[in-house]
mmCIF file of C-alpha atoms in Angstrom:
data_model
loop_
_atom_site.group_PDB
_atom_site.id
_atom_site.type_symbol
_atom_site.label_atom_id
_atom_site.label_comp_id
_atom_site.label_asym_id
_atom_site.label_seq_id
_atom_site.Cartn_x
_atom_site.Cartn_y
_atom_site.Cartn_z
ATOM 1 C CA UNK A 1 109.035 94.631 76.368
ATOM 2 C CA UNK A 2 110.982 97.376 78.076
ATOM 3 C CA UNK A 3 111.328 101.128 77.692
ATOM 4 C CA UNK A 4 113.805 100.973 74.807
ATOM 5 C CA UNK A 5 111.293 98.942 72.769
ATOM 6 C CA UNK A 6 109.695 101.823 70.867
ATOM 7 C CA UNK A 7 108.500 103.344 74.145
ATOM 8 C CA UNK A 8 106.913 106.778 74.116
ATOM 9 C CA UNK A 9 108.234 107.342 77.654
ATOM 10 C CA UNK A 10 111.713 108.511 78.562
ATOM 11 C CA UNK A 11 113.673 105.819 80.443
ATOM 12 C CA UNK A 12 114.069 107.842 83.666
ATOM 13 C CA UNK A 13 110.476 109.101 83.817
ATOM 14 C CA UNK A 14 109.647 107.420 87.152
ATOM 15 C CA UNK A 15 113.138 107.059 88.597
ATOM 16 C CA UNK A 16 113.288 107.027 92.382
ATOM 17 C CA UNK A 17 109.633 106.084 92.819
ATOM 18 C CA UNK A 18 108.215 102.863 94.277
ATOM 19 C CA UNK A 19 105.278 100.793 93.015
ATOM 20 C CA UNK A 20 103.440 97.880 94.608
ATOM 21 C CA UNK A 21 101.728 95.708 92.004
ATOM 22 C CA UNK A 22 99.393 92.944 93.139
ATOM 23 C CA UNK A 23 99.205 90.068 90.693
ATOM 24 C CA UNK A 24 102.297 91.611 89.140
ATOM 25 C CA UNK A 25 104.057 88.387 88.236
ATOM 26 C CA UNK A 26 102.075 87.208 85.219
ATOM 27 C CA UNK A 27 99.890 88.362 82.345
ATOM 28 C CA UNK A 28 98.839 92.008 82.379
ATOM 29 C CA UNK A 29 100.432 92.494 85.794
ATOM 30 C CA UNK A 30 103.802 91.364 84.501
ATOM 31 C CA UNK A 31 103.489 93.716 81.536
ATOM 32 C CA UNK A 32 102.855 96.585 83.945
ATOM 33 C CA UNK A 33 105.775 95.525 86.133
ATOM 34 C CA UNK A 34 108.101 95.366 83.128
ATOM 35 C CA UNK A 35 107.277 98.819 81.830
ATOM 36 C CA UNK A 36 107.311 100.610 85.178
ATOM 37 C CA UNK A 37 110.636 99.001 86.104
ATOM 38 C CA UNK A 38 112.097 100.042 82.769
ATOM 39 C CA UNK A 39 111.078 103.640 83.515
ATOM 40 C CA UNK A 40 113.147 103.701 86.694
ATOM 41 C CA UNK A 41 110.628 102.654 89.335
ATOM 42 C CA UNK A 42 111.447 100.145 92.011
ATOM 43 C CA UNK A 43 108.722 97.562 91.498
ATOM 44 C CA UNK A 44 107.460 95.315 94.282
ATOM 45 C CA UNK A 45 105.678 92.323 92.765
ATOM 46 C CA UNK A 46 103.059 90.831 95.078
ATOM 47 C CA UNK A 47 101.381 87.509 94.365
ATOM 48 C CA UNK A 48 99.875 84.519 96.152
ATOM 49 C CA UNK A 49 101.961 82.106 94.088
ATOM 50 C CA UNK A 50 105.750 82.021 94.523
ATOM 51 C CA UNK A 51 106.187 80.512 91.068
ATOM 52 C CA UNK A 52 104.736 83.719 89.643
ATOM 53 C CA UNK A 53 106.653 86.332 91.595
ATOM 54 C CA UNK A 54 109.942 84.412 91.764
ATOM 55 C CA UNK A 55 110.251 83.955 88.003
ATOM 56 C CA UNK A 56 109.051 87.498 87.317
ATOM 57 C CA UNK A 57 111.553 88.977 89.770
ATOM 58 C CA UNK A 58 114.391 87.007 88.227
ATOM 59 C CA UNK A 59 113.304 87.959 84.710
ATOM 60 C CA UNK A 60 113.224 91.677 85.495
ATOM 61 C CA UNK A 61 116.365 91.654 87.634
ATOM 62 C CA UNK A 62 118.243 90.136 84.691
ATOM 63 C CA UNK A 63 117.531 93.329 82.730
ATOM 64 C CA UNK A 64 119.053 95.473 85.462
ATOM 65 C CA UNK A 65 115.701 96.602 86.811
ATOM 66 C CA UNK A 66 115.186 97.406 90.468
ATOM 67 C CA UNK A 67 112.644 94.828 91.592
ATOM 68 C CA UNK A 68 111.618 92.802 94.623
ATOM 69 C CA UNK A 69 108.793 90.419 95.380
ATOM 70 C CA UNK A 70 106.608 89.385 98.275
ATOM 71 C CA UNK A 71 103.916 86.826 99.031
ATOM 72 C CA UNK A 72 100.469 88.368 99.440
ATOM 73 C CA UNK A 73 96.891 87.164 99.486
ATOM 74 C CA UNK A 74 94.874 90.360 99.086
ATOM 75 C CA UNK A 75 91.917 88.744 100.854
ATOM 76 C CA UNK A 76 93.886 88.829 104.110
ATOM 77 C CA UNK A 77 93.525 92.379 105.396
ATOM 78 C CA UNK A 78 96.120 92.002 108.149
ATOM 79 C CA UNK A 79 98.681 90.596 105.706
ATOM 80 C CA UNK A 80 97.973 93.426 103.272
ATOM 81 C CA UNK A 81 98.748 95.983 105.974
ATOM 82 C CA UNK A 82 101.939 94.132 106.928
ATOM 83 C CA UNK A 83 103.138 94.153 103.321
ATOM 84 C CA UNK A 84 102.342 97.817 102.733
ATOM 85 C CA UNK A 85 104.028 98.858 105.988
ATOM 86 C CA UNK A 86 107.066 96.744 105.118
ATOM 87 C CA UNK A 87 107.402 98.280 101.647
ATOM 88 C CA UNK A 88 107.015 101.816 102.998
ATOM 89 C CA UNK A 89 109.532 101.207 105.771
ATOM 90 C CA UNK A 90 112.098 99.572 103.515
ATOM 91 C CA UNK A 91 111.921 102.126 100.707
ATOM 92 C CA UNK A 92 110.798 105.206 102.574
ATOM 93 C CA UNK A 93 107.886 105.816 100.222
ATOM 94 C CA UNK A 94 105.139 104.230 98.156
ATOM 95 C CA UNK A 95 104.148 106.221 95.103
ATOM 96 C CA UNK A 96 101.905 103.838 93.205
ATOM 97 C CA UNK A 97 99.592 100.961 94.041
ATOM 98 C CA UNK A 98 98.319 98.850 91.158
ATOM 99 C CA UNK A 99 95.397 96.660 92.225
ATOM 100 C CA UNK A 100 95.722 93.952 89.600
ATOM 101 C CA UNK A 101 95.102 90.725 91.545
ATOM 102 C CA UNK A 102 91.958 88.971 90.291
ATOM 103 C CA UNK A 103 90.278 85.596 90.210
ATOM 104 C CA UNK A 104 87.697 84.968 87.501
ATOM 105 C CA UNK A 105 86.065 81.968 85.857
ATOM 106 C CA UNK A 106 82.848 81.035 84.109
ATOM 107 C CA UNK A 107 80.075 79.536 86.262
ATOM 108 C CA UNK A 108 76.271 79.425 85.777
ATOM 109 C CA UNK A 109 74.621 81.914 88.139
ATOM 110 C CA UNK A 110 71.849 79.471 89.113
ATOM 111 C CA UNK A 111 74.345 76.972 90.493
ATOM 112 C CA UNK A 112 77.146 79.295 91.588
ATOM 113 C CA UNK A 113 78.309 78.111 94.995
ATOM 114 C CA UNK A 114 78.710 80.501 97.938
ATOM 115 C CA UNK A 115 82.426 79.743 98.019
ATOM 116 C CA UNK A 116 82.851 80.485 94.313
ATOM 117 C CA UNK A 117 81.028 83.791 94.679
ATOM 118 C CA UNK A 118 82.991 84.674 97.798
ATOM 119 C CA UNK A 119 86.379 83.805 96.324
ATOM 120 C CA UNK A 120 86.049 86.120 93.338
ATOM 121 C CA UNK A 121 84.376 88.997 95.154
ATOM 122 C CA UNK A 122 86.941 88.835 97.956
ATOM 123 C CA UNK A 123 89.910 88.893 95.582
ATOM 124 C CA UNK A 124 88.604 91.405 93.054
ATOM 125 C CA UNK A 125 86.642 93.824 95.247
ATOM 126 C CA UNK A 126 87.660 93.250 98.863
ATOM 127 C CA UNK A 127 91.307 92.942 97.836
ATOM 128 C CA UNK A 128 91.157 96.240 95.974
ATOM 129 C CA UNK A 129 89.697 97.939 99.033
ATOM 130 C CA UNK A 130 92.085 96.281 101.498
ATOM 131 C CA UNK A 131 95.131 97.404 99.520
ATOM 132 C CA UNK A 132 93.810 100.896 98.849
ATOM 133 C CA UNK A 133 92.926 101.424 102.505
ATOM 134 C CA UNK A 134 96.356 100.159 103.590
ATOM 135 C CA UNK A 135 98.291 102.581 101.377
ATOM 136 C CA UNK A 136 96.168 105.579 102.358
ATOM 137 C CA UNK A 137 98.092 106.586 105.508
ATOM 138 C CA UNK A 138 101.433 106.124 103.746
ATOM 139 C CA UNK A 139 100.420 108.256 100.775
ATOM 140 C CA UNK A 140 98.759 110.862 102.974
ATOM 141 C CA UNK A 141 101.894 111.231 105.097
ATOM 142 C CA UNK A 142 104.145 111.674 102.056
ATOM 143 C CA UNK A 143 101.847 114.256 100.454
ATOM 144 C CA UNK A 144 100.121 112.151 97.798
ATOM 145 C CA UNK A 145 100.260 109.100 95.594
ATOM 146 C CA UNK A 146 98.492 107.126 92.894
ATOM 147 C CA UNK A 147 96.176 104.142 92.949
ATOM 148 C CA UNK A 148 95.246 102.327 89.733
ATOM 149 C CA UNK A 149 92.790 99.428 89.951
ATOM 150 C CA UNK A 150 91.987 96.862 87.286
ATOM 151 C CA UNK A 151 88.339 96.640 86.229
ATOM 152 C CA UNK A 152 86.857 95.043 83.089
ATOM 153 C CA UNK A 153 84.293 95.804 80.372
ATOM 154 C CA UNK A 154 81.981 92.786 80.756
ATOM 155 C CA UNK A 155 79.680 94.454 83.302
ATOM 156 C CA UNK A 156 78.984 97.338 80.912
ATOM 157 C CA UNK A 157 76.748 95.083 78.852
ATOM 158 C CA UNK A 158 76.125 92.007 81.018
ATOM 159 C CA UNK A 159 77.911 88.716 80.461
ATOM 160 C CA UNK A 160 76.323 85.320 81.180
ATOM 161 C CA UNK A 161 77.971 83.075 83.759
ATOM 162 C CA UNK A 162 80.141 85.889 85.114
ATOM 163 C CA UNK A 163 77.836 87.267 87.827
ATOM 164 C CA UNK A 164 80.536 87.101 90.491
ATOM 165 C CA UNK A 165 83.204 88.840 88.419
ATOM 166 C CA UNK A 166 80.928 91.468 86.872
ATOM 167 C CA UNK A 167 79.454 92.352 90.262
ATOM 168 C CA UNK A 168 82.913 92.639 91.796
ATOM 169 C CA UNK A 169 84.297 94.779 88.984
ATOM 170 C CA UNK A 170 81.249 97.044 89.023
ATOM 171 C CA UNK A 171 82.100 97.510 92.687
ATOM 172 C CA UNK A 172 85.680 98.385 91.743
ATOM 173 C CA UNK A 173 84.367 101.113 89.434
ATOM 174 C CA UNK A 174 82.175 102.559 92.185
ATOM 175 C CA UNK A 175 84.970 102.305 94.736
ATOM 176 C CA UNK A 176 87.343 104.104 92.370
ATOM 177 C CA UNK A 177 85.020 107.081 92.005
ATOM 178 C CA UNK A 178 84.236 107.267 95.724
ATOM 179 C CA UNK A 179 87.848 107.085 96.902
ATOM 180 C CA UNK A 180 88.898 109.593 94.236
ATOM 181 C CA UNK A 181 86.567 112.215 95.693
ATOM 182 C CA UNK A 182 87.182 111.308 99.321
ATOM 183 C CA UNK A 183 90.975 111.218 99.096
ATOM 184 C CA UNK A 184 91.571 114.087 96.674
ATOM 185 C CA UNK A 185 92.359 116.541 99.521
ATOM 186 C CA UNK A 186 95.349 114.319 100.352
ATOM 187 C CA UNK A 187 96.447 114.492 96.682
ATOM 188 C CA UNK A 188 95.865 110.776 96.227
ATOM 189 C CA UNK A 189 94.714 110.146 92.649
ATOM 190 C CA UNK A 190 92.509 107.065 92.265
ATOM 191 C CA UNK A 191 91.747 105.718 88.796
ATOM 192 C CA UNK A 192 90.935 102.408 87.124
ATOM 193 C CA UNK A 193 91.689 100.660 83.853
ATOM 194 C CA UNK A 194 89.231 98.353 82.091
ATOM 195 C CA UNK A 195 91.142 96.041 79.743
ATOM 196 C CA UNK A 196 89.434 94.402 76.811
ATOM 197 C CA UNK A 197 90.501 91.060 75.336
ATOM 198 C CA UNK A 198 94.149 90.420 76.181
ATOM 199 C CA UNK A 199 94.909 86.768 75.335
ATOM 200 C CA UNK A 200 97.381 85.912 78.097
ATOM 201 C CA UNK A 201 97.637 82.316 79.328
ATOM 202 C CA UNK A 202 95.907 83.129 82.613
ATOM 203 C CA UNK A 203 93.041 84.919 80.935
ATOM 204 C CA UNK A 204 92.585 82.096 78.440
ATOM 205 C CA UNK A 205 92.212 79.630 81.301
ATOM 206 C CA UNK A 206 89.894 81.785 83.400
ATOM 207 C CA UNK A 207 87.603 82.837 80.573
ATOM 208 C CA UNK A 208 87.194 79.533 78.741
ATOM 209 C CA UNK A 209 83.474 78.709 79.011
ATOM 210 C CA UNK A 210 82.061 75.243 79.492
ATOM 211 C CA UNK A 211 81.122 73.584 76.173
ATOM 212 C CA UNK A 212 77.469 73.271 77.224
ATOM 213 C CA UNK A 213 77.217 76.993 78.002
ATOM 214 C CA UNK A 214 76.758 77.986 74.373
ATOM 215 C CA UNK A 215 79.058 80.982 74.945
ATOM 216 C CA UNK A 216 81.662 81.505 72.200
ATOM 217 C CA UNK A 217 85.199 80.690 73.262
ATOM 218 C CA UNK A 218 86.751 83.920 72.026
ATOM 219 C CA UNK A 219 90.264 82.849 72.963
ATOM 220 C CA UNK A 220 89.972 79.662 70.957
ATOM 221 C CA UNK A 221 88.947 81.920 68.112
ATOM 222 C CA UNK A 222 92.039 83.988 68.776
ATOM 223 C CA UNK A 223 94.224 80.936 68.489
ATOM 224 C CA UNK A 224 92.578 79.535 65.379
ATOM 225 C CA UNK A 225 91.307 82.646 63.610
ATOM 226 C CA UNK A 226 93.063 85.608 65.222
ATOM 227 C CA UNK A 227 92.831 87.939 62.261
ATOM 228 C CA UNK A 228 89.203 87.100 61.537
ATOM 229 C CA UNK A 229 88.025 87.668 65.109
ATOM 230 C CA UNK A 230 89.898 90.960 65.399
ATOM 231 C CA UNK A 231 88.498 92.200 62.106
ATOM 232 C CA UNK A 232 84.915 91.234 62.964
ATOM 233 C CA UNK A 233 84.733 92.164 66.635
ATOM 234 C CA UNK A 234 87.449 94.685 67.513
ATOM 235 C CA UNK A 235 87.111 97.991 65.649
ATOM 236 C CA UNK A 236 90.839 98.726 65.816
ATOM 237 C CA UNK A 237 91.468 95.372 64.194
ATOM 238 C CA UNK A 238 93.790 93.600 66.612
ATOM 239 C CA UNK A 239 93.945 91.911 69.996
ATOM 240 C CA UNK A 240 95.365 93.775 72.938
ATOM 241 C CA UNK A 241 98.686 93.100 74.628
ATOM 242 C CA UNK A 242 99.856 93.685 78.216
ATOM 243 C CA UNK A 243 101.920 96.609 76.944
ATOM 244 C CA UNK A 244 98.727 98.419 75.845
ATOM 245 C CA UNK A 245 97.491 98.357 79.433
ATOM 246 C CA UNK A 246 100.895 99.129 80.927
ATOM 247 C CA UNK A 247 101.173 102.284 78.837
ATOM 248 C CA UNK A 248 98.068 103.737 80.482
ATOM 249 C CA UNK A 249 99.327 102.859 83.960
ATOM 250 C CA UNK A 250 102.643 104.579 83.211
ATOM 251 C CA UNK A 251 100.782 107.631 81.918
ATOM 252 C CA UNK A 252 98.674 107.839 85.085
ATOM 253 C CA UNK A 253 101.781 107.379 87.255
ATOM 254 C CA UNK A 254 103.585 110.192 85.460
ATOM 255 C CA UNK A 255 103.172 113.967 85.910
ATOM 256 C CA UNK A 256 100.806 113.846 82.915
ATOM 257 C CA UNK A 257 98.271 112.220 85.254
ATOM 258 C CA UNK A 258 98.397 114.924 87.894
ATOM 259 C CA UNK A 259 94.864 116.235 87.196
ATOM 260 C CA UNK A 260 93.205 112.884 86.553
ATOM 261 C CA UNK A 261 91.246 111.142 89.290
ATOM 262 C CA UNK A 262 88.049 109.107 89.466
ATOM 263 C CA UNK A 263 88.324 107.989 85.831
ATOM 264 C CA UNK A 264 87.858 104.481 84.444
ATOM 265 C CA UNK A 265 89.804 104.060 81.216
ATOM 266 C CA UNK A 266 88.500 101.446 78.787
ATOM 267 C CA UNK A 267 91.402 99.985 76.803
ATOM 268 C CA UNK A 268 89.904 97.460 74.395
ATOM 269 C CA UNK A 269 90.255 98.686 70.831
ATOM 270 C CA UNK A 270 86.552 99.625 70.848
ATOM 271 C CA UNK A 271 85.398 96.034 71.347
ATOM 272 C CA UNK A 272 82.703 96.605 73.961
ATOM 273 C CA UNK A 273 81.129 99.402 71.937
ATOM 274 C CA UNK A 274 81.013 97.226 68.842
ATOM 275 C CA UNK A 275 79.226 94.487 70.782
ATOM 276 C CA UNK A 276 76.434 96.769 72.024
#
């Protein structure tokens, strides 16, 4: 869905600016990439998997959008710096970083392996820090910029078998607030978004619990009883879509977000409040 699809934003709102979006080739990340590109930004899609960023780049380029892609594992701090420096050198600026790369799955805490814990924490939390730290000198030198990181709502109430992901995302929230205060003098705004249930293919796979866990498979419910689940568990009565999240990112990237920093925006139709 692009800017001419009932968008509240004018098509040239972000023209001339450059965004780096990790995990920008699928799911929520692709939705963010689509909207920002449609608003005039040059979007750099970064992903570990070529099949994600290649198809996304081709899809967006076919619409006339200005888009490029690059391979990036956010766990590799040296590679992160190489990518950021390359983007800044090629385009002469870097206005927005979207930390969207994540790796989540259900696993019982009592048997969670060190590698499983490490993989998620390194992608979700370390990756967010690596990328944010790498863009800092670029944004400082150009007089400011925006960082938007992806959190979640599960750690607000506790969620069984997601200790690794909830711990990492709680860290993202804390990191967002700390960097916002520390980097405000450089006019770098640092915020986060906490999406609720967005039934993309990747999220369905990552958040499908084991049958023996006893945890409801909410995405199976979405497939089989979408209207019933939304009515019973989401106060606004519907599931979210990538566009719902992308709209907030575009808002924060725009001049309307000039005086917003250190905020974590929950975008979930009220679901987490209804579950408390």
